[in-house]
PDB file of C-alpha atoms in Angstrom:
ATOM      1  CA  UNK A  30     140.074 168.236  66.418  1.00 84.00           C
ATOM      2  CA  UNK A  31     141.924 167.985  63.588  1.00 84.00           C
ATOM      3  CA  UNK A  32     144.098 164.636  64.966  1.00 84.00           C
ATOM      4  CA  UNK A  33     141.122 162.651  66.002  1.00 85.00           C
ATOM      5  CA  UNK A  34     139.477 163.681  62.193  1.00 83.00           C
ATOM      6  CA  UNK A  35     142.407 161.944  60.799  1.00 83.00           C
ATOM      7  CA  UNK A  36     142.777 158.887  63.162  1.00 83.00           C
ATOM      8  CA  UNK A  37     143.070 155.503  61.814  1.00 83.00           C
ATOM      9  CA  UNK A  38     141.485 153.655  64.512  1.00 86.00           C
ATOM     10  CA  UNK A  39     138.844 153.877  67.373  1.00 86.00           C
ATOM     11  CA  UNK A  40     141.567 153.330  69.835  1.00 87.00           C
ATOM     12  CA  UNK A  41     143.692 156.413  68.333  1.00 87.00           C
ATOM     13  CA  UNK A  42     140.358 158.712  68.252  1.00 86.00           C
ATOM     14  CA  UNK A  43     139.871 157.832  72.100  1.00 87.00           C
ATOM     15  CA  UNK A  44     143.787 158.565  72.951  1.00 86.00           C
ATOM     16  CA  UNK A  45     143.589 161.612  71.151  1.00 86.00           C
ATOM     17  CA  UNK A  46     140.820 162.557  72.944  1.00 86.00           C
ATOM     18  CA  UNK A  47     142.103 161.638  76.581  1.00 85.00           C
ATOM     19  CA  UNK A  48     145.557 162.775  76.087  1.00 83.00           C
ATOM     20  CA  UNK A  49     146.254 166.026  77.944  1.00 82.00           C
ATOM     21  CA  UNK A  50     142.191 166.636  79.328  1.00 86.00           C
ATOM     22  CA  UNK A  51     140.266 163.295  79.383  1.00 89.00           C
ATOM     23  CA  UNK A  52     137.426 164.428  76.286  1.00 91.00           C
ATOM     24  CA  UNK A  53     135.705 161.483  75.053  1.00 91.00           C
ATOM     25  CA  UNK A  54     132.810 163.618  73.468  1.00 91.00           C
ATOM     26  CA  UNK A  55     135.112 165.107  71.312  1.00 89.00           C
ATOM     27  CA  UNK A  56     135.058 162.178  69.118  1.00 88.00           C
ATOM     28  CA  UNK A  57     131.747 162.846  68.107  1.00 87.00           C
ATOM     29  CA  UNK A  58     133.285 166.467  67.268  1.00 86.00           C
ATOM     30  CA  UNK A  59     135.528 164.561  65.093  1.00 85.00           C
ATOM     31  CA  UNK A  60     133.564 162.582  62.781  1.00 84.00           C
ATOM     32  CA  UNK A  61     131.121 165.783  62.004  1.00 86.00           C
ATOM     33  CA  UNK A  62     134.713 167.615  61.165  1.00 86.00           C
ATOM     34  CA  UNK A  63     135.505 165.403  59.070  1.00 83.00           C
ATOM     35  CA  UNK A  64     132.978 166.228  57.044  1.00 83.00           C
ATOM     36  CA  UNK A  65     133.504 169.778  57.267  1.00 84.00           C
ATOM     37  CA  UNK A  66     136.740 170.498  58.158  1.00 84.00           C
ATOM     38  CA  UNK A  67     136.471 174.208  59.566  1.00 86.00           C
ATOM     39  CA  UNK A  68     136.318 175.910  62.673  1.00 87.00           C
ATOM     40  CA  UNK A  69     133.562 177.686  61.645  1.00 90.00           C
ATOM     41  CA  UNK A  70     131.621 174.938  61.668  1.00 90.00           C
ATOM     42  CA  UNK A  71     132.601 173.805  65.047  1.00 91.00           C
ATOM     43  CA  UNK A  72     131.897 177.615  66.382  1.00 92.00           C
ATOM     44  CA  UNK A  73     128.086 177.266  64.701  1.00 92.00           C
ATOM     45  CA  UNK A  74     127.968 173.617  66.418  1.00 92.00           C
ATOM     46  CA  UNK A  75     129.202 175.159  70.019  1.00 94.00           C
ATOM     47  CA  UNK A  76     126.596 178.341  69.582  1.00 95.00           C
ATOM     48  CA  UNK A  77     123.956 175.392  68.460  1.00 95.00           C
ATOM     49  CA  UNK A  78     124.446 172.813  71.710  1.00 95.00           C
ATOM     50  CA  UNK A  79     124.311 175.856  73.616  1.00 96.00           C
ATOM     51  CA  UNK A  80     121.387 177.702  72.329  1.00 96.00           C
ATOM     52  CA  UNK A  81     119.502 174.224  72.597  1.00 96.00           C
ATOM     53  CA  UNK A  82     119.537 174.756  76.657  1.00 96.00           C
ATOM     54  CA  UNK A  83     116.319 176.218  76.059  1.00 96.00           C
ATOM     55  CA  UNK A  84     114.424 173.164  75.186  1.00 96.00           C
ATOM     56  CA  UNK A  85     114.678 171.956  78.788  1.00 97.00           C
ATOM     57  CA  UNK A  86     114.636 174.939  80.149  1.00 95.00           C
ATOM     58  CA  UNK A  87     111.072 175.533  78.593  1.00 95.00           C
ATOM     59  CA  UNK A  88     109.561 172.463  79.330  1.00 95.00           C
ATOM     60  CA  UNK A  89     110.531 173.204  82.905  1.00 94.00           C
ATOM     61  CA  UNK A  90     109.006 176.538  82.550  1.00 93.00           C
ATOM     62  CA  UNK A  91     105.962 175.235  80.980  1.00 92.00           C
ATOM     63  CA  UNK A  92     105.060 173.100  84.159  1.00 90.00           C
ATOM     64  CA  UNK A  93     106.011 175.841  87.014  1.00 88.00           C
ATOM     65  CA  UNK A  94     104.352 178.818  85.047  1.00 89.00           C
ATOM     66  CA  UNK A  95     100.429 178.693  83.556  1.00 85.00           C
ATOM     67  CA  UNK A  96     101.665 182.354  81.962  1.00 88.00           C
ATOM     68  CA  UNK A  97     103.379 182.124  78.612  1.00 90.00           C
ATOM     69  CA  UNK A  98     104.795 185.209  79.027  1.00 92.00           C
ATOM     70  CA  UNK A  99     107.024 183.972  82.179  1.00 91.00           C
ATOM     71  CA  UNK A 100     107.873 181.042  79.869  1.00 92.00           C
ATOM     72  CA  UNK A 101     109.569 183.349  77.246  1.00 93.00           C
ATOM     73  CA  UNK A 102     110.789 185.556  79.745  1.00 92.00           C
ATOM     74  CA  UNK A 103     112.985 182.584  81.429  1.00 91.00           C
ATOM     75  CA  UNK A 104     113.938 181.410  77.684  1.00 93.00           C
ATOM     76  CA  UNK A 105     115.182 185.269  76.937  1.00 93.00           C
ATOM     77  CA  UNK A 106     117.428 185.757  80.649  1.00 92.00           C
ATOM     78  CA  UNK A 107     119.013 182.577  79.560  1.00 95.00           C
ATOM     79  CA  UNK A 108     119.832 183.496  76.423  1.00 95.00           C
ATOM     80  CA  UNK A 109     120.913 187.007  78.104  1.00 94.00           C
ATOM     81  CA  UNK A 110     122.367 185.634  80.696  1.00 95.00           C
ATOM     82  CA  UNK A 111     126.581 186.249  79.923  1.00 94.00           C
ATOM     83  CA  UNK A 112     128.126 183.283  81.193  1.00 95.00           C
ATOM     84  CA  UNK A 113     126.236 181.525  78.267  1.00 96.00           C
ATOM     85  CA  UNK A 114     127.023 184.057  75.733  1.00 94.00           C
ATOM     86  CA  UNK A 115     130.453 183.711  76.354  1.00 94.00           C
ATOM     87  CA  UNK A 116     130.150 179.908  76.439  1.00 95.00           C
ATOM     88  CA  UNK A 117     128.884 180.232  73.011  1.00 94.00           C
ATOM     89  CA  UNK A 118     130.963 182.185  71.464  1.00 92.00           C
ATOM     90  CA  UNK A 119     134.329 182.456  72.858  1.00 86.00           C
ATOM     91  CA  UNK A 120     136.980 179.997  71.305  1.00 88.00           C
ATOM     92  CA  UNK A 121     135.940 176.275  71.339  1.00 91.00           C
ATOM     93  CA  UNK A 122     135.801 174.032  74.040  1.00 91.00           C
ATOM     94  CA  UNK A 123     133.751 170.654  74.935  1.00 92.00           C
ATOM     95  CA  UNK A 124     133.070 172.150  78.308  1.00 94.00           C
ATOM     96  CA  UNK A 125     129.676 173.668  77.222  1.00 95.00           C
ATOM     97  CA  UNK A 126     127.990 170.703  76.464  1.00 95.00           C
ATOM     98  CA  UNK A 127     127.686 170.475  79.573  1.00 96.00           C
ATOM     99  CA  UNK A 128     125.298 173.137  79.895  1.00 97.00           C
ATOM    100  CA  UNK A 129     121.914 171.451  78.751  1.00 97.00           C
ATOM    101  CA  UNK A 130     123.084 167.933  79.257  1.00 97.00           C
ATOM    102  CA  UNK A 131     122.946 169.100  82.812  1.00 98.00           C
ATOM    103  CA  UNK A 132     119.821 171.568  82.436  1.00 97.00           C
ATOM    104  CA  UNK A 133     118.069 168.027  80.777  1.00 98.00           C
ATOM    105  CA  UNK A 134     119.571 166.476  84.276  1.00 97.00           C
ATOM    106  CA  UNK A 135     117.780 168.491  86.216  1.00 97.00           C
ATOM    107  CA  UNK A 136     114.508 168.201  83.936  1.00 97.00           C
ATOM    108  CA  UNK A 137     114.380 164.252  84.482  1.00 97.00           C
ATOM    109  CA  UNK A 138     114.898 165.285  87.806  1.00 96.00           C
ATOM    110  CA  UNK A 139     111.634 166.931  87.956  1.00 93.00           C
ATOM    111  CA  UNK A 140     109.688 164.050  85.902  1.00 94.00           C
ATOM    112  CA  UNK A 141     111.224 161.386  88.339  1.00 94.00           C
ATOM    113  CA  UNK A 142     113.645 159.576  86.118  1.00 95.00           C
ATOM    114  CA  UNK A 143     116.783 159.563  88.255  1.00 96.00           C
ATOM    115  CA  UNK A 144     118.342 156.874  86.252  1.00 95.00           C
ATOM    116  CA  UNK A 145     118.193 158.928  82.830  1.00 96.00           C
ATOM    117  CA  UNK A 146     119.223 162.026  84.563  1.00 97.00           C
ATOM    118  CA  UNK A 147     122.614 160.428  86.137  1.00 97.00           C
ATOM    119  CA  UNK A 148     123.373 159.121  82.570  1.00 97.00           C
ATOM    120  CA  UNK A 149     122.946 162.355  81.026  1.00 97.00           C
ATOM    121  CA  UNK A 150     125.082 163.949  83.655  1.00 97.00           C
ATOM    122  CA  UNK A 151     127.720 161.511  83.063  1.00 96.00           C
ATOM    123  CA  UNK A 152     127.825 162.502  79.041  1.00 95.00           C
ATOM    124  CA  UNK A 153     128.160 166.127  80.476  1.00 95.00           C
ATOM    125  CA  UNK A 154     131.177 164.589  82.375  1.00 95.00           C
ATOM    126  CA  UNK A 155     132.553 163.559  79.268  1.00 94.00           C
ATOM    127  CA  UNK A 156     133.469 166.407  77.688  1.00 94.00           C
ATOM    128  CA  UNK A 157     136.558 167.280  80.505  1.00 93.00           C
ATOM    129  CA  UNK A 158     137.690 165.487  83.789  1.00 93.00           C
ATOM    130  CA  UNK A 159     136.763 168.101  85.973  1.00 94.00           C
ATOM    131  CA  UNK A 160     133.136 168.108  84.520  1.00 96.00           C
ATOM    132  CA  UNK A 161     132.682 164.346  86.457  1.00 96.00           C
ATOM    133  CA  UNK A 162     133.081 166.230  89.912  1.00 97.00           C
ATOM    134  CA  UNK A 163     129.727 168.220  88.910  1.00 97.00           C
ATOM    135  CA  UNK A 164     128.679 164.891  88.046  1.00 97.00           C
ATOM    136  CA  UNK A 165     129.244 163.271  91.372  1.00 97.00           C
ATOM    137  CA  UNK A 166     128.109 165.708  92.856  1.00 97.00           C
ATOM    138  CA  UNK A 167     124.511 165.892  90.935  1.00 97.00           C
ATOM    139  CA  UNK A 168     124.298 162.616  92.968  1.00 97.00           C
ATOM    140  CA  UNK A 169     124.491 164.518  96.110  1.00 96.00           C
ATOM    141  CA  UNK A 170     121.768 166.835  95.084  1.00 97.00           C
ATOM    142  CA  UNK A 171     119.413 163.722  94.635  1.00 97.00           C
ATOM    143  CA  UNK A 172     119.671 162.642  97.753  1.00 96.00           C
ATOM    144  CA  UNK A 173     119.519 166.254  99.625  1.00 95.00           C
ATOM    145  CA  UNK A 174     116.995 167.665  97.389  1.00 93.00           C
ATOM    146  CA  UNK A 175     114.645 163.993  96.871  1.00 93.00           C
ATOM    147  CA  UNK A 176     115.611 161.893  99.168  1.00 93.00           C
ATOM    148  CA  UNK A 177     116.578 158.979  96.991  1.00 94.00           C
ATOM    149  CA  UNK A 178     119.649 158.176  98.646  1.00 95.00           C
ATOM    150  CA  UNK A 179     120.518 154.620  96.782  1.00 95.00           C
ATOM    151  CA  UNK A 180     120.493 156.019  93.646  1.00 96.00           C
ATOM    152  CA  UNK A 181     122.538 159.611  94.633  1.00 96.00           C
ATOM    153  CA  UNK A 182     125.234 157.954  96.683  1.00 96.00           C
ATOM    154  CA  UNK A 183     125.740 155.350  94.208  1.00 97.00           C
ATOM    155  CA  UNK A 184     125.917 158.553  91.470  1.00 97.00           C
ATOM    156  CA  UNK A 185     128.407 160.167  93.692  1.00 97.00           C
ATOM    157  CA  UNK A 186     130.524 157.513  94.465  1.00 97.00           C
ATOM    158  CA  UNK A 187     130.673 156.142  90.631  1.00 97.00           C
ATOM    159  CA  UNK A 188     131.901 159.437  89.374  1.00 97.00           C
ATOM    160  CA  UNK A 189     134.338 160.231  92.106  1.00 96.00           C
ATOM    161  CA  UNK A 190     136.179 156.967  91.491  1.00 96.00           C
ATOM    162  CA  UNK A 191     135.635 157.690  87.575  1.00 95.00           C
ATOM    163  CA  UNK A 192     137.458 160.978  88.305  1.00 94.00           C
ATOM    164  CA  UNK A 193     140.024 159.750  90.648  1.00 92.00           C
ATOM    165  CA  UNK A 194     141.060 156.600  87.699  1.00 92.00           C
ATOM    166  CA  UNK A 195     141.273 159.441  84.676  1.00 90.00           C
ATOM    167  CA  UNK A 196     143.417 162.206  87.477  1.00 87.00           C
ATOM    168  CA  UNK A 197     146.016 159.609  88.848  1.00 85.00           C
ATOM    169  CA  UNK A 198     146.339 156.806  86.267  1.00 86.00           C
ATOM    170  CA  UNK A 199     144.725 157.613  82.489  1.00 86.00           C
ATOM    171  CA  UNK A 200     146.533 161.391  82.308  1.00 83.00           C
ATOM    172  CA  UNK A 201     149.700 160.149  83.671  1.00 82.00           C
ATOM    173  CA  UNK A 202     149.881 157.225  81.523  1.00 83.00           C
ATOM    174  CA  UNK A 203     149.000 158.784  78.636  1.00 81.00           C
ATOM    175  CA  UNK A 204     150.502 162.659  78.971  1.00 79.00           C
ATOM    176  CA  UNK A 205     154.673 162.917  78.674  1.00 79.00           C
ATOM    177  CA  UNK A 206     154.128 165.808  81.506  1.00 75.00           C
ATOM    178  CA  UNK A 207     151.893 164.350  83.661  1.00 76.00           C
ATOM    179  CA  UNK A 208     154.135 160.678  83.465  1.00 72.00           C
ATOM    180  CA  UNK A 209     157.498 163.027  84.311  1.00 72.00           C
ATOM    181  CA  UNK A 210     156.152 164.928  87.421  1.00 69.00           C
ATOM    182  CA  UNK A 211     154.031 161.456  88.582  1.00 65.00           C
ATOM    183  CA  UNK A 212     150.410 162.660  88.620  1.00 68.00           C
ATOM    184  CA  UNK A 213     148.062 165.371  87.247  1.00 74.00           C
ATOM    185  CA  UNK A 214     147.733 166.696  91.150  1.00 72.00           C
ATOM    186  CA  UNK A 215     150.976 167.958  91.474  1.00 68.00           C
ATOM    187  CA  UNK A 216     151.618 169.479  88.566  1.00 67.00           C
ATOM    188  CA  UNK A 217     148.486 171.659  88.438  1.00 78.00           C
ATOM    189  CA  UNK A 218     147.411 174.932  90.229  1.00 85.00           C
ATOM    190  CA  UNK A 219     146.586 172.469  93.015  1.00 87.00           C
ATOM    191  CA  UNK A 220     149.026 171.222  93.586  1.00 84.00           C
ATOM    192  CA  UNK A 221     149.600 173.074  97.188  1.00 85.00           C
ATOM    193  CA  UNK A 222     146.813 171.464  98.741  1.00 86.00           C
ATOM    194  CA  UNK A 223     148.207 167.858  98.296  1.00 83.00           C
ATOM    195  CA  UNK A 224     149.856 167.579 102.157  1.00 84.00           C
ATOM    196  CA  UNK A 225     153.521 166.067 100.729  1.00 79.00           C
ATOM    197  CA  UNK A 226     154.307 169.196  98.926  1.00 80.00           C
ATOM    198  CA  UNK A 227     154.689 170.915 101.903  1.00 85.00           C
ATOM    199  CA  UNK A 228     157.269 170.582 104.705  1.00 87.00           C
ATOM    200  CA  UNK A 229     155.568 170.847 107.784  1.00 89.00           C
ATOM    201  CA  UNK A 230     151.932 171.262 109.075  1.00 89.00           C
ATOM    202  CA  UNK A 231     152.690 175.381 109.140  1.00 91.00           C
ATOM    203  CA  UNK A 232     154.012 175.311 106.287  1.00 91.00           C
ATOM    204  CA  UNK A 233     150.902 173.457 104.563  1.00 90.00           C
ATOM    205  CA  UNK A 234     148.116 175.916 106.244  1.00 92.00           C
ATOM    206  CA  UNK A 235     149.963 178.842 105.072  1.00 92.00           C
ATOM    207  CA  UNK A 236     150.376 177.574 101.470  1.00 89.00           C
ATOM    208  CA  UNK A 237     146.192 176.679 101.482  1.00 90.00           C
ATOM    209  CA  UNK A 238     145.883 180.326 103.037  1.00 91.00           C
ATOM    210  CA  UNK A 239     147.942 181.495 100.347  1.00 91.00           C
ATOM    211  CA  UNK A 240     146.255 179.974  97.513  1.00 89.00           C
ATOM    212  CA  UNK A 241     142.869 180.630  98.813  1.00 89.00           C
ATOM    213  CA  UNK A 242     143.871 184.516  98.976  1.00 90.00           C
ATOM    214  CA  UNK A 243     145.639 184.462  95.512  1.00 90.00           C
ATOM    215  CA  UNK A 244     143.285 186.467  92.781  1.00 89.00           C
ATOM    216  CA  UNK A 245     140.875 187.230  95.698  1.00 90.00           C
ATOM    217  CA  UNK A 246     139.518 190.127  93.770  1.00 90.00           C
ATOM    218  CA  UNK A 247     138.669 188.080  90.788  1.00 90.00           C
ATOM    219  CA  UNK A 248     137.104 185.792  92.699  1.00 92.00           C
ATOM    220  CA  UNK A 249     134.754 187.713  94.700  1.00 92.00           C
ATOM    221  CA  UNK A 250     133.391 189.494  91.259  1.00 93.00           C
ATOM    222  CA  UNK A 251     133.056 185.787  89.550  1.00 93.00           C
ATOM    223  CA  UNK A 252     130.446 185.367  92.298  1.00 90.00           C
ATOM    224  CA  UNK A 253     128.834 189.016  92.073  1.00 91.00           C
ATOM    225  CA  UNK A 254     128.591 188.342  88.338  1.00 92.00           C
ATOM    226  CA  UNK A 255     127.260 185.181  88.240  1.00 92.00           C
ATOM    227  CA  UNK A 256     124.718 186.244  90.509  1.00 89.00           C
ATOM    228  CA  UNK A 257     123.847 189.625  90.433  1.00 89.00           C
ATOM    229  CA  UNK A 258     122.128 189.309  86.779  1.00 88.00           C
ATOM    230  CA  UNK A 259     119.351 187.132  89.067  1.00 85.00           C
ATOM    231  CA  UNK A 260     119.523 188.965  92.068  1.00 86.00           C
ATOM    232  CA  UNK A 261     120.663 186.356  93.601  1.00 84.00           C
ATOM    233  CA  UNK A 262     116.809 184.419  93.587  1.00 82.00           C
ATOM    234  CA  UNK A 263     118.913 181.290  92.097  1.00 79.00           C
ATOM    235  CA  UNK A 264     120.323 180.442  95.885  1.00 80.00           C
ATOM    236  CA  UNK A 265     116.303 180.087  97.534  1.00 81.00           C
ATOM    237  CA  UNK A 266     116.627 176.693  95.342  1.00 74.00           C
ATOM    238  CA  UNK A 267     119.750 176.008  97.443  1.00 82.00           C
ATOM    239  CA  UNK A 268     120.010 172.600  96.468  1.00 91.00           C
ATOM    240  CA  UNK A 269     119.874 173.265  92.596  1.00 90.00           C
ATOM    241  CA  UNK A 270     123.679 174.740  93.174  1.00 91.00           C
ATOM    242  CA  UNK A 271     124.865 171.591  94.626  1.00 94.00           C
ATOM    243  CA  UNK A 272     126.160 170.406  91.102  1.00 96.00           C
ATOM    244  CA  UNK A 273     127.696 173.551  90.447  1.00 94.00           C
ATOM    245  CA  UNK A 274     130.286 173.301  93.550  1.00 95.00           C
ATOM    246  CA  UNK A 275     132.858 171.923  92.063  1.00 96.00           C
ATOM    247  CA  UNK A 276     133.222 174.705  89.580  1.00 95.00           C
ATOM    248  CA  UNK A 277     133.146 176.994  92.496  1.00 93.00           C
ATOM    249  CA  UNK A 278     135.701 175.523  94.133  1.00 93.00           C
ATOM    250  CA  UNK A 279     138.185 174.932  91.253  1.00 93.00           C
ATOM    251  CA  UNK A 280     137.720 179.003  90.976  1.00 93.00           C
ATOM    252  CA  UNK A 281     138.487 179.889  94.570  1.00 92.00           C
ATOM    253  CA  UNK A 282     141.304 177.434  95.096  1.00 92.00           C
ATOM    254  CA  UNK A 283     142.795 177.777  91.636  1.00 92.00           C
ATOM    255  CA  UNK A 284     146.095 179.403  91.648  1.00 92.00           C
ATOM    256  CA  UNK A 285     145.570 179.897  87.613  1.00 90.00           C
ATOM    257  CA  UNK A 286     143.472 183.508  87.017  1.00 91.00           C
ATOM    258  CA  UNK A 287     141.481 182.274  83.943  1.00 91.00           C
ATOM    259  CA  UNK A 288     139.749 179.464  86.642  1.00 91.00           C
ATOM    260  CA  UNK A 289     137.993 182.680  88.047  1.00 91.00           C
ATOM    261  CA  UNK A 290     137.011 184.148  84.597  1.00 90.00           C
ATOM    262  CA  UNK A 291     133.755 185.459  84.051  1.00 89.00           C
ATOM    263  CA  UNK A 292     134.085 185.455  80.292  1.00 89.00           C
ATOM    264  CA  UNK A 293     135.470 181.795  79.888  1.00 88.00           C
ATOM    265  CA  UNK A 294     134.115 178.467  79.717  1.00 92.00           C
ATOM    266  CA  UNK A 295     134.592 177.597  83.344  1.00 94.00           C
ATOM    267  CA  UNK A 296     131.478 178.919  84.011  1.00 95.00           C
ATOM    268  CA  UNK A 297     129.856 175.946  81.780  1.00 96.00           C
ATOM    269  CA  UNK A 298     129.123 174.038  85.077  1.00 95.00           C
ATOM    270  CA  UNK A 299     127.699 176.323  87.271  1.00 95.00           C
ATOM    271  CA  UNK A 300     125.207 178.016  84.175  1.00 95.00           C
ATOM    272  CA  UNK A 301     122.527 174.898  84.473  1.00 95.00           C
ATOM    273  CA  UNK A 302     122.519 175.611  88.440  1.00 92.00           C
TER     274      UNK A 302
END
């Protein structure tokens, strides 16, 4: 935060900001540190963004519930709910502005403005590389959940090839690491399931076996947590955890144990769900 306060130029902000993870949002960070250079204030802005879910969140509310009491009810278990207290409070990262730039996704959803709701997804996106899978796949939930297939397809096809530029040719260019070892792919926790790291068909299944099985515990409770504060009601809207995917499956294939953290922000994702 700290480099891109100090940056010259527009073009050093955005390379700060896309060197190592591809965060483009942060350069709003950056300006508002400038003028207050703390991290206290960026810990007040993360608990903010966060805490401002509930503006969406209500006006959804508002039109499934006549009862006021089931409106603040909803407002409360989101503010209860861990995964966002943790998002709110632990460390900094972009990641959770995500969370109601996705929840106001799903809102325009519900009012019928598809357009607003894929450009508000791809802001979400913004704020880390992985984030534009959830994106591409809110595109998929349009189409499964209203039937506007134009508009989803062309959502999930723009932000897979977004993805797929940043992962094999923005990172490497602009990371020493990721330039050395050739691509972000195979140097991450991945990097078993890309085919020419292994020797032989056999050999390929049993590393993808392997990796699926690695933290197993950890990520069986991820999925207990995240759903037994709800009793699991959140998967009758089925389609709702389309966007959220991704997340999951960064957690179960992830050879890294902090992917399948409850209290960490790679829950950010799967909270609007």
């Amino acid at each position: 935060m700290w480099n891109i306060s100090q940056a010259t130029s527009f073009l050093d902000v955005l390379i700060s900001a896309s060197t190592g993870y591809f965060q483009p949002i942060l350069m709003i960070h950056g300006m508002l540190y400038k003028a207050w250079c703390s991290p206290i204030f960026l810990q007040f802005l993360q608990a903010g963004t966060v805490v401002s879910g509930v503006i969406p969140l209500y006006l959804m509310a508002r039109e499934k519930f006549p009862e006021k009491l089931w409106i603040i009810t909803i407002v409360f278990l989101y503010l209860l709910y861990p995964p966002v207290e943790f998002n709110a409070t632990m460390e900094f990262h972009p990641d959770h502005i995500c969370i109601p730039l996705f929840l106001w996704a799903f809102y325009m959803v519900e009012k019928g403005k598809y357009w607003q709701s894929v450009i508000i997804v791809g802001l979400g996106g913004l704020a880390k590389e992985p984030l534009l899978l959830n994106a591409a796949f809110f595109g998929l939930y349009i189409v499964l959940a209203k039937g506007k297939w134009r508009i989803g397809i062309s959502t999930f096809v723009f932000y897979l090839i977004l993805f797929s530029t940043i992962i094999f040719i923005v990172q490497p260019s602009l990371t020493p690491y990721y330039k050395q070892i050739g691509s972000v792919v195979h140097g991450s926790n991945f990097g078993y399931l890309v085919p020419s790291n292994s020797e032989s068909v056999a050999d390929y299944l049993s590393k993808v076996i392997h990796g699926i099985l690695t933290w197993k515990s950890r990520k069986m409770l991820l999925v207990v947590f995240l759903l037994a504060p709800f009793l699991c009601i959140p998967l009758i809207k089925g389609y709702k955890f389309i966007p959220a995917l991704p997340s999951l499956f960064i957690s179960f294939l992830s050879l890294y144990p902090f992917h399948s953290a409850f209290d960490g922000q790679y829950t950010s994702a799967i909270i609007p769900s």
